[in-house]
PDB file of C-alpha atoms in Angstrom:
ATOM      1  CA  UNK A 861       0.000   0.000   0.000  1.00 72.00           C
ATOM      2  CA  UNK A 862       1.236   3.466  -0.854  1.00 82.00           C
ATOM      3  CA  UNK A 863       0.388   6.237   1.555  1.00 88.00           C
ATOM      4  CA  UNK A 864       0.275   9.815   0.258  1.00 92.00           C
ATOM      5  CA  UNK A 865       1.541  12.247   2.899  1.00 94.00           C
ATOM      6  CA  UNK A 866       1.109  15.845   1.702  1.00 95.00           C
ATOM      7  CA  UNK A 867       3.158  18.841   2.829  1.00 95.00           C
ATOM      8  CA  UNK A 868       5.783  17.056   4.895  1.00 96.00           C
ATOM      9  CA  UNK A 869       7.955  20.133   4.329  1.00 98.00           C
ATOM     10  CA  UNK A 870       6.806  23.752   4.306  1.00 97.00           C
ATOM     11  CA  UNK A 871       7.145  25.958   1.217  1.00 98.00           C
ATOM     12  CA  UNK A 872       9.957  27.857   2.979  1.00 98.00           C
ATOM     13  CA  UNK A 873      11.788  24.602   3.702  1.00 98.00           C
ATOM     14  CA  UNK A 874      11.456  23.512   0.067  1.00 98.00           C
ATOM     15  CA  UNK A 875      12.864  26.870  -1.110  1.00 98.00           C
ATOM     16  CA  UNK A 876      15.749  26.493   1.357  1.00 98.00           C
ATOM     17  CA  UNK A 877      16.463  22.979   0.049  1.00 98.00           C
ATOM     18  CA  UNK A 878      16.470  24.253  -3.546  1.00 98.00           C
ATOM     19  CA  UNK A 879      18.925  27.016  -2.672  1.00 98.00           C
ATOM     20  CA  UNK A 880      21.280  24.690  -0.771  1.00 98.00           C
ATOM     21  CA  UNK A 881      21.149  21.900  -3.357  1.00 97.00           C
ATOM     22  CA  UNK A 882      21.807  24.277  -6.270  1.00 96.00           C
ATOM     23  CA  UNK A 883      25.255  25.035  -4.790  1.00 95.00           C
ATOM     24  CA  UNK A 884      26.107  21.530  -3.556  1.00 96.00           C
ATOM     25  CA  UNK A 885      29.135  19.448  -4.557  1.00 95.00           C
ATOM     26  CA  UNK A 886      27.692  16.353  -6.231  1.00 96.00           C
ATOM     27  CA  UNK A 887      29.573  13.069  -6.770  1.00 92.00           C
ATOM     28  CA  UNK A 888      28.974   9.937  -8.836  1.00 87.00           C
ATOM     29  CA  UNK A 889      25.780   8.214  -7.702  1.00 84.00           C
ATOM     30  CA  UNK A 890      27.231   4.750  -8.283  1.00 84.00           C
ATOM     31  CA  UNK A 891      28.846   5.035  -4.829  1.00 83.00           C
ATOM     32  CA  UNK A 892      25.690   3.717  -3.145  1.00 78.00           C
ATOM     33  CA  UNK A 893      24.630   1.314  -5.885  1.00 77.00           C
ATOM     34  CA  UNK A 894      24.884  -2.441  -5.563  1.00 75.00           C
ATOM     35  CA  UNK A 895      26.799  -4.531  -8.080  1.00 76.00           C
ATOM     36  CA  UNK A 896      23.834  -5.038 -10.385  1.00 75.00           C
ATOM     37  CA  UNK A 897      22.192  -1.619 -10.040  1.00 75.00           C
ATOM     38  CA  UNK A 898      25.511   0.183 -10.652  1.00 78.00           C
ATOM     39  CA  UNK A 899      25.206  -0.930 -14.273  1.00 80.00           C
ATOM     40  CA  UNK A 900      21.955   1.042 -14.587  1.00 78.00           C
ATOM     41  CA  UNK A 901      22.737   4.011 -12.338  1.00 83.00           C
ATOM     42  CA  UNK A 902      23.838   7.190 -14.084  1.00 80.00           C
ATOM     43  CA  UNK A 903      23.263  10.138 -11.769  1.00 88.00           C
ATOM     44  CA  UNK A 904      24.919  12.313  -9.162  1.00 89.00           C
ATOM     45  CA  UNK A 905      24.550  12.145  -5.408  1.00 93.00           C
ATOM     46  CA  UNK A 906      25.487  14.160  -2.350  1.00 96.00           C
ATOM     47  CA  UNK A 907      28.029  12.346  -0.193  1.00 93.00           C
ATOM     48  CA  UNK A 908      26.158  10.954   2.822  1.00 89.00           C
ATOM     49  CA  UNK A 909      28.567  12.626   5.252  1.00 91.00           C
ATOM     50  CA  UNK A 910      28.563  16.085   3.620  1.00 95.00           C
ATOM     51  CA  UNK A 911      27.401  19.035   5.732  1.00 96.00           C
ATOM     52  CA  UNK A 912      24.521  19.772   3.355  1.00 97.00           C
ATOM     53  CA  UNK A 913      23.358  16.157   3.251  1.00 96.00           C
ATOM     54  CA  UNK A 914      23.387  15.907   7.049  1.00 96.00           C
ATOM     55  CA  UNK A 915      21.638  19.262   7.542  1.00 98.00           C
ATOM     56  CA  UNK A 916      18.884  18.623   4.999  1.00 98.00           C
ATOM     57  CA  UNK A 917      18.496  15.012   6.098  1.00 97.00           C
ATOM     58  CA  UNK A 918      17.994  16.167   9.689  1.00 97.00           C
ATOM     59  CA  UNK A 919      15.276  18.586   8.558  1.00 98.00           C
ATOM     60  CA  UNK A 920      13.465  15.783   6.721  1.00 97.00           C
ATOM     61  CA  UNK A 921      13.798  13.363   9.632  1.00 96.00           C
ATOM     62  CA  UNK A 922      12.502  16.005  12.038  1.00 97.00           C
ATOM     63  CA  UNK A 923       9.510  16.714   9.807  1.00 98.00           C
ATOM     64  CA  UNK A 924       8.714  13.001   9.523  1.00 96.00           C
ATOM     65  CA  UNK A 925       8.968  12.505  13.291  1.00 96.00           C
ATOM     66  CA  UNK A 926       6.399  15.282  13.774  1.00 96.00           C
ATOM     67  CA  UNK A 927       4.038  13.912  11.121  1.00 97.00           C
ATOM     68  CA  UNK A 928       1.304  11.797  12.712  1.00 96.00           C
ATOM     69  CA  UNK A 929       0.218  10.304   9.372  1.00 96.00           C
ATOM     70  CA  UNK A 930       3.752   9.087   8.643  1.00 94.00           C
ATOM     71  CA  UNK A 931       4.284   7.711  12.135  1.00 94.00           C
ATOM     72  CA  UNK A 932       0.956   5.858  12.242  1.00 94.00           C
ATOM     73  CA  UNK A 933       1.117   4.701   8.626  1.00 92.00           C
ATOM     74  CA  UNK A 934       4.708   3.457   8.568  1.00 87.00           C
ATOM     75  CA  UNK A 935       5.155   2.534  12.247  1.00 88.00           C
ATOM     76  CA  UNK A 936       8.924   2.942  11.885  1.00 85.00           C
ATOM     77  CA  UNK A 937      11.343   1.437  14.362  1.00 82.00           C
ATOM     78  CA  UNK A 938      14.116   3.595  12.884  1.00 81.00           C
ATOM     79  CA  UNK A 939      14.210   6.050  10.014  1.00 84.00           C
ATOM     80  CA  UNK A 940      17.525   6.513   8.272  1.00 83.00           C
ATOM     81  CA  UNK A 941      18.614   9.721   6.551  1.00 86.00           C
ATOM     82  CA  UNK A 942      17.622  10.154   2.922  1.00 90.00           C
ATOM     83  CA  UNK A 943      20.013  10.085   0.000  1.00 88.00           C
ATOM     84  CA  UNK A 944      19.984  13.153  -2.271  1.00 94.00           C
ATOM     85  CA  UNK A 945      20.271  12.470  -6.013  1.00 91.00           C
ATOM     86  CA  UNK A 946      20.562  14.725  -9.057  1.00 90.00           C
ATOM     87  CA  UNK A 947      19.773  13.888 -12.679  1.00 90.00           C
ATOM     88  CA  UNK A 948      21.066  16.191 -15.437  1.00 90.00           C
ATOM     89  CA  UNK A 949      21.546  16.100 -19.191  1.00 90.00           C
ATOM     90  CA  UNK A 950      20.129  12.694 -20.050  1.00 88.00           C
ATOM     91  CA  UNK A 951      21.164  10.989 -16.836  1.00 80.00           C
ATOM     92  CA  UNK A 952      18.836   8.255 -15.636  1.00 80.00           C
ATOM     93  CA  UNK A 953      18.580   5.285 -13.328  1.00 81.00           C
ATOM     94  CA  UNK A 954      17.614   2.540 -15.746  1.00 75.00           C
ATOM     95  CA  UNK A 955      15.756  -0.676 -15.045  1.00 78.00           C
ATOM     96  CA  UNK A 956      16.946  -2.150 -11.766  1.00 71.00           C
ATOM     97  CA  UNK A 957      15.897  -3.715  -8.497  1.00 69.00           C
ATOM     98  CA  UNK A 958      16.774  -1.749  -5.369  1.00 68.00           C
ATOM     99  CA  UNK A 959      19.055  -3.431  -2.867  1.00 66.00           C
ATOM    100  CA  UNK A 960      17.118  -5.060  -0.051  1.00 67.00           C
ATOM    101  CA  UNK A 961      19.953  -4.322   2.384  1.00 71.00           C
ATOM    102  CA  UNK A 962      21.606  -0.935   2.856  1.00 70.00           C
ATOM    103  CA  UNK A 963      24.829  -0.257   4.724  1.00 71.00           C
ATOM    104  CA  UNK A 964      24.808   2.780   6.967  1.00 71.00           C
ATOM    105  CA  UNK A 965      27.795   5.005   6.177  1.00 70.00           C
ATOM    106  CA  UNK A 966      30.428   5.124   8.915  1.00 76.00           C
ATOM    107  CA  UNK A 967      28.990   2.169  10.840  1.00 79.00           C
ATOM    108  CA  UNK A 968      28.880  -1.612  10.621  1.00 81.00           C
ATOM    109  CA  UNK A 969      25.088  -1.392  10.633  1.00 74.00           C
ATOM    110  CA  UNK A 970      23.122  -2.911   7.782  1.00 74.00           C
ATOM    111  CA  UNK A 971      19.376  -2.562   7.413  1.00 72.00           C
ATOM    112  CA  UNK A 972      16.613  -4.011   5.305  1.00 68.00           C
ATOM    113  CA  UNK A 973      15.142  -1.261   3.200  1.00 64.00           C
ATOM    114  CA  UNK A 974      11.775  -2.819   2.509  1.00 61.00           C
ATOM    115  CA  UNK A 975       8.717  -2.531   4.714  1.00 55.00           C
ATOM    116  CA  UNK A 976       7.143  -5.764   5.845  1.00 49.00           C
ATOM    117  CA  UNK A 977       4.029  -6.342   7.926  1.00 42.00           C
TER     118      UNK A 977
END
């Protein structure tokens, strides 16, 4: 089931994100791709440990924590920071299957990325 959660961020927050992301230092998105999906991934990504990625990720996590619809609909045990991706000039993420397990940067922690009931 997909759950539509409108206005997680305010218009001012979205404008702030746009301003910050327009001046960010992007790197090759293949860094977080698995062996198979790296063949299909052609985009750019903010490094997970960059100041901008951490700041914007914290804003998103804070907004989700305060959103009753998200909390009751997803019932998360933990929510991990988002990844920020950029697609320019014909870049795309072709046909692929997302990795079921994600490593958490800077830790030995690995998590399942799917939601199961």
